[in-house]
Short mmCIF file of C-alpha atoms and ligand atoms in Angstrom, two decimals:
data_model
loop_
_atom_site.label_atom_id
_atom_site.label_comp_id
_atom_site.label_asym_id
_atom_site.label_seq_id
_atom_site.Cartn_x
_atom_site.Cartn_y
_atom_site.Cartn_z
CA MET A 1 -99.27 115.52 -205.92
CA ARG A 2 -102.54 117.01 -204.64
CA MET A 3 -103.85 117.22 -208.24
CA PHE A 4 -102.93 113.58 -208.88
CA GLN A 5 -104.63 112.44 -205.65
CA LYS A 6 -107.71 114.45 -206.65
CA TYR A 7 -107.74 112.73 -210.06
CA ILE A 8 -107.37 109.24 -208.55
CA ASP A 9 -110.06 109.95 -205.92
CA GLY A 10 -112.26 111.18 -208.76
CA GLN A 11 -111.73 107.96 -210.73
CA TYR A 12 -112.48 105.76 -207.70
CA GLY A 13 -115.43 107.95 -206.78
CA ARG A 14 -116.95 108.01 -210.29
CA PRO A 15 -114.90 106.03 -212.82
CA SER A 16 -115.18 107.45 -216.33
CA GLY A 17 -113.87 106.77 -219.84
CA LEU A 18 -111.09 104.32 -220.64
CA VAL A 19 -109.17 105.05 -217.42
CA GLY A 20 -112.37 104.42 -215.49
CA ARG A 21 -112.85 101.03 -217.14
CA TRP A 22 -109.22 100.13 -216.41
CA ILE A 23 -109.68 101.21 -212.77
CA GLY A 24 -112.88 99.16 -212.62
CA GLY A 25 -110.94 96.05 -213.69
CA LYS A 26 -108.34 96.69 -210.99
CA MET A 27 -111.07 97.31 -208.40
CA ALA A 28 -112.72 93.94 -209.01
CA ALA A 29 -109.48 92.18 -208.00
CA GLN A 30 -108.40 94.66 -205.33
CA HIS A 31 -111.76 94.65 -203.50
CA GLN A 32 -112.52 90.95 -203.85
CA PRO A 33 -111.87 90.14 -200.14
CA GLU A 34 -114.26 92.79 -198.80
CA ASN A 35 -116.83 91.98 -201.50
CA LEU A 36 -116.86 88.28 -200.51
CA TRP A 37 -116.81 89.20 -196.81
CA THR A 38 -119.87 91.44 -197.22
CA VAL A 39 -121.76 88.95 -199.40
CA ASN A 40 -121.20 86.29 -196.71
CA LEU A 41 -122.48 88.62 -193.98
CA LEU A 42 -125.70 89.16 -195.94
CA ASP A 43 -126.58 85.47 -195.51
CA ALA A 44 -128.54 85.56 -198.77
CA GLN A 45 -131.66 83.41 -198.96
CA PRO A 46 -132.91 81.91 -202.24
CA ARG A 47 -135.85 84.36 -202.56
CA ASP A 48 -134.19 87.52 -201.22
CA TRP A 49 -134.46 90.88 -202.99
CA ILE A 50 -131.12 92.61 -202.43
CA LEU A 51 -129.89 96.08 -203.46
CA GLU A 52 -126.27 97.23 -203.88
CA VAL A 53 -125.47 100.95 -203.95
CA GLY A 54 -122.26 101.77 -205.85
CA PHE A 55 -121.70 98.34 -207.41
CA GLY A 56 -118.56 99.38 -209.39
CA PRO A 57 -117.42 96.45 -211.57
CA GLY A 58 -120.32 94.28 -210.30
CA PHE A 59 -118.36 91.52 -208.56
CA ALA A 60 -120.59 91.31 -205.45
CA VAL A 61 -123.70 91.33 -207.66
CA GLN A 62 -122.31 88.34 -209.58
CA GLU A 63 -121.56 86.44 -206.36
CA LEU A 64 -125.04 87.13 -204.97
CA ALA A 65 -126.79 86.17 -208.20
CA ARG A 66 -125.25 82.71 -207.81
CA ARG A 67 -126.69 82.41 -204.30
CA VAL A 68 -130.18 83.84 -204.98
CA PRO A 69 -131.80 81.72 -207.71
CA ALA A 70 -135.40 82.84 -207.11
CA GLY A 71 -135.04 86.44 -205.89
CA ARG A 72 -133.65 89.64 -207.42
CA ILE A 73 -130.31 91.43 -207.17
CA ALA A 74 -130.59 95.11 -208.05
CA GLY A 75 -127.96 97.80 -208.05
CA VAL A 76 -127.32 101.45 -208.76
CA ASP A 77 -124.14 103.26 -209.68
CA PHE A 78 -123.87 106.76 -211.13
CA SER A 79 -120.83 105.89 -213.31
CA LYS A 80 -121.64 104.99 -216.93
CA ALA A 81 -118.29 103.19 -217.20
CA MET A 82 -119.13 100.97 -214.20
CA LEU A 83 -122.66 100.34 -215.45
CA HIS A 84 -121.19 99.08 -218.72
CA THR A 85 -118.60 96.87 -216.96
CA ALA A 86 -121.03 95.46 -214.38
CA ARG A 87 -123.72 94.76 -217.01
CA ARG A 88 -121.19 92.83 -219.09
CA ARG A 89 -120.07 90.84 -216.05
CA ASN A 90 -123.69 89.97 -215.18
CA ALA A 91 -125.10 89.69 -218.71
CA ALA A 92 -126.55 86.18 -218.36
CA ALA A 93 -128.35 86.89 -215.06
CA ILE A 94 -129.69 90.19 -216.48
CA ARG A 95 -131.12 88.31 -219.48
CA GLN A 96 -132.78 85.87 -217.07
CA GLY A 97 -134.38 88.80 -215.20
CA ARG A 98 -132.60 88.00 -211.93
CA VAL A 99 -130.27 91.04 -211.96
CA ASP A 100 -131.30 94.66 -212.58
CA LEU A 101 -128.48 97.26 -212.75
CA ARG A 102 -129.28 100.95 -213.21
CA GLU A 103 -127.45 104.25 -213.62
CA SER A 104 -128.57 106.33 -210.67
CA ASP A 105 -127.41 108.39 -207.70
CA ALA A 106 -127.48 106.90 -204.21
CA ALA A 107 -129.65 109.78 -203.04
CA ARG A 108 -132.41 109.11 -205.66
CA LEU A 109 -133.10 105.41 -205.93
CA PRO A 110 -135.32 104.40 -208.86
CA PHE A 111 -137.27 101.85 -206.81
CA GLU A 112 -140.59 101.74 -204.98
CA ASP A 113 -140.91 101.80 -201.20
CA ALA A 114 -140.23 98.61 -199.22
CA MET A 115 -139.04 96.48 -202.17
CA PHE A 116 -135.88 94.97 -200.70
CA ASP A 117 -135.07 92.51 -197.91
CA LYS A 118 -131.43 93.61 -197.72
CA ALA A 119 -129.17 96.39 -199.00
CA PHE A 120 -125.45 96.94 -198.93
CA SER A 121 -122.67 99.19 -200.12
CA ILE A 122 -118.90 98.65 -200.26
CA HIS A 123 -116.30 101.47 -200.39
CA SER A 124 -118.84 103.92 -201.80
CA ILE A 125 -120.18 106.11 -198.97
CA TYR A 126 -116.89 108.10 -198.85
CA PHE A 127 -117.95 109.72 -202.14
CA TRP A 128 -121.61 110.50 -201.37
CA PRO A 129 -122.02 114.29 -201.00
CA ASP A 130 -125.08 113.87 -198.74
CA PRO A 131 -124.77 110.47 -197.00
CA LEU A 132 -127.79 111.06 -194.77
CA ALA A 133 -130.08 111.66 -197.78
CA ALA A 134 -128.76 108.47 -199.40
CA LEU A 135 -129.22 106.41 -196.22
CA ARG A 136 -132.81 107.69 -195.92
CA GLU A 137 -133.40 106.60 -199.53
CA ILE A 138 -132.02 103.14 -198.76
CA ARG A 139 -134.27 103.01 -195.68
CA ARG A 140 -137.26 103.93 -197.89
CA VAL A 141 -136.72 101.06 -200.35
CA LEU A 142 -136.01 98.49 -197.61
CA LYS A 143 -138.84 96.50 -196.05
CA PRO A 144 -139.39 97.24 -192.34
CA GLY A 145 -136.80 95.15 -190.51
CA GLY A 146 -134.65 94.98 -193.65
CA LEU A 147 -130.88 94.77 -193.25
CA LEU A 148 -128.36 97.40 -194.38
CA ALA A 149 -124.64 96.47 -194.41
CA LEU A 150 -122.06 99.22 -195.04
CA THR A 151 -118.49 98.05 -195.64
CA ILE A 152 -115.65 100.56 -195.37
CA LEU A 153 -112.00 100.93 -194.59
CA PRO A 154 -112.52 102.63 -191.22
CA LYS A 155 -111.13 106.13 -190.73
CA GLU A 156 -108.60 104.98 -188.11
CA LYS A 157 -106.92 102.84 -190.80
CA TRP A 158 -106.54 105.65 -193.37
CA GLY A 159 -103.86 107.67 -191.62
CA ALA A 160 -104.28 111.42 -191.25
CA ASN A 161 -103.01 113.98 -193.80
CA SER A 162 -99.91 116.00 -192.86
CA ASP A 163 -102.16 118.85 -191.66
CA GLY A 164 -104.12 116.51 -189.35
CA THR A 165 -107.22 116.33 -191.58
CA TRP A 166 -108.60 113.08 -193.05
CA GLY A 167 -109.30 112.17 -196.67
CA THR A 168 -110.11 114.88 -199.21
CA PRO A 169 -113.24 116.96 -199.87
CA GLU A 170 -114.05 114.42 -202.63
CA CYS A 171 -113.43 111.33 -200.49
CA ARG A 172 -114.34 111.39 -196.81
CA PRO A 173 -113.47 108.50 -194.46
CA TYR A 174 -115.81 107.40 -191.66
CA SER A 175 -115.37 105.50 -188.42
CA GLY A 176 -117.76 102.75 -187.37
CA GLY A 177 -119.24 105.20 -184.83
CA ASP A 178 -119.78 107.81 -187.56
CA LEU A 179 -121.75 105.26 -189.61
CA ILE A 180 -123.86 104.18 -186.64
CA ARG A 181 -124.77 107.83 -185.91
CA LEU A 182 -125.70 108.49 -189.54
CA MET A 183 -127.67 105.26 -189.85
CA ALA A 184 -129.54 105.96 -186.59
CA GLU A 185 -130.52 109.41 -187.91
CA ALA A 186 -131.74 107.78 -191.14
CA GLY A 187 -134.03 105.37 -189.27
CA PHE A 188 -131.94 102.27 -188.63
CA GLY A 189 -131.35 100.43 -185.33
CA ASP A 190 -130.10 97.17 -183.75
CA PHE A 191 -126.53 97.84 -184.90
CA ALA A 192 -123.72 95.33 -185.07
CA VAL A 193 -120.13 95.91 -186.19
CA ARG A 194 -118.25 93.05 -187.81
CA ALA A 195 -114.47 93.43 -188.17
CA ASP A 196 -111.97 90.90 -189.51
CA PRO A 197 -109.16 90.58 -186.94
CA GLN A 198 -106.55 89.83 -189.65
CA PRO A 199 -104.60 93.07 -190.21
CA GLN A 200 -104.20 92.46 -193.96
CA PHE A 201 -108.01 92.57 -194.27
CA ALA A 202 -108.62 95.92 -192.57
CA ALA A 203 -111.37 96.72 -195.09
CA ASN A 204 -113.35 93.69 -193.98
CA PHE A 205 -115.19 96.06 -191.67
CA THR A 206 -118.97 96.32 -191.80
CA VAL A 207 -121.62 98.18 -189.87
CA MET A 208 -124.97 96.38 -190.01
CA GLY A 209 -128.31 97.87 -189.00
CA TYR A 210 -132.01 97.17 -189.51
CA ALA A 211 -134.69 99.48 -190.92
CA ALA A 212 -137.06 100.52 -188.15
CA ALA A 213 -140.54 99.02 -188.50
C1 SAM B 1 -114.41 102.74 -204.93
S1 SAM B 1 -115.74 102.24 -205.97
C2 SAM B 1 -116.26 100.69 -205.17
C3 SAM B 1 -117.00 99.81 -206.13
C4 SAM B 1 -117.40 98.43 -205.58
N1 SAM B 1 -118.41 98.55 -204.55
C5 SAM B 1 -116.20 97.66 -205.07
O1 SAM B 1 -116.20 97.29 -203.89
O2 SAM B 1 -115.29 97.42 -205.86
C6 SAM B 1 -117.06 103.34 -205.57
C7 SAM B 1 -118.26 103.19 -206.48
O3 SAM B 1 -119.35 103.96 -205.94
C8 SAM B 1 -119.96 104.68 -207.00
N2 SAM B 1 -120.57 105.89 -206.43
C9 SAM B 1 -119.93 106.88 -205.76
N3 SAM B 1 -120.81 107.83 -205.38
C10 SAM B 1 -122.03 107.44 -205.82
C11 SAM B 1 -123.34 108.00 -205.75
N4 SAM B 1 -123.55 109.17 -205.15
N5 SAM B 1 -124.35 107.31 -206.30
C12 SAM B 1 -124.14 106.12 -206.94
N6 SAM B 1 -122.92 105.55 -207.05
C13 SAM B 1 -121.88 106.18 -206.49
C14 SAM B 1 -118.81 104.97 -207.98
O4 SAM B 1 -119.25 105.27 -209.28
C15 SAM B 1 -117.99 103.69 -207.89
O5 SAM B 1 -118.39 102.73 -208.84
#
């Protein structure tokens, strides 16, 4: 059972091959509520430059591209399978130069300093080996005052393992407080937590913070 869980965590954490593409298809449907929730929280403006870290099948990118006709939606994901899927989903906007999706690690973003107005990530931070390094990178590419929105299923909703631990070494859950502490250390402030009160949408849970000037 432990081996199977490790395999599934691995596929969610970095989808690969045919199974990865199949999981990516499932993810787009499964995560649609929290993707739409997060996109709405971003309050995208027509000229915004927005970055997604860990875009998976690229559903949120597609939604944002519809709402940002004169800006740019960029994204990174370190899974080749997800890059392929998300590029296919967003092919028209990529051809128009409005969407730019790259294969890259969250901790090494291939963008210049202060390029983006907003950044976000959904169900991805659990898999980042060094979340603080990645958050500092996101802070670097955000303009001063830029918004970061992190959407997660909070740790309290995961349920502990039988030995009282949480998650696995490959997939670590966080509470809202954990994210605020990490974001503060990475140079963010003015935090707000948005949580959907409907129990069936427990993953509509977002910590928002602003890059210090
Ligand atoms: C569970 S999926 C979520 C995908 C999408 N955000 C969604 O809501 O459906 C996690 C994604 O984060 C990506 N990811 C995990 N760790 C990463 C890292 N260190 N750098 C870049 N992408 C990462 C994975 O490849 C995967 O596509």
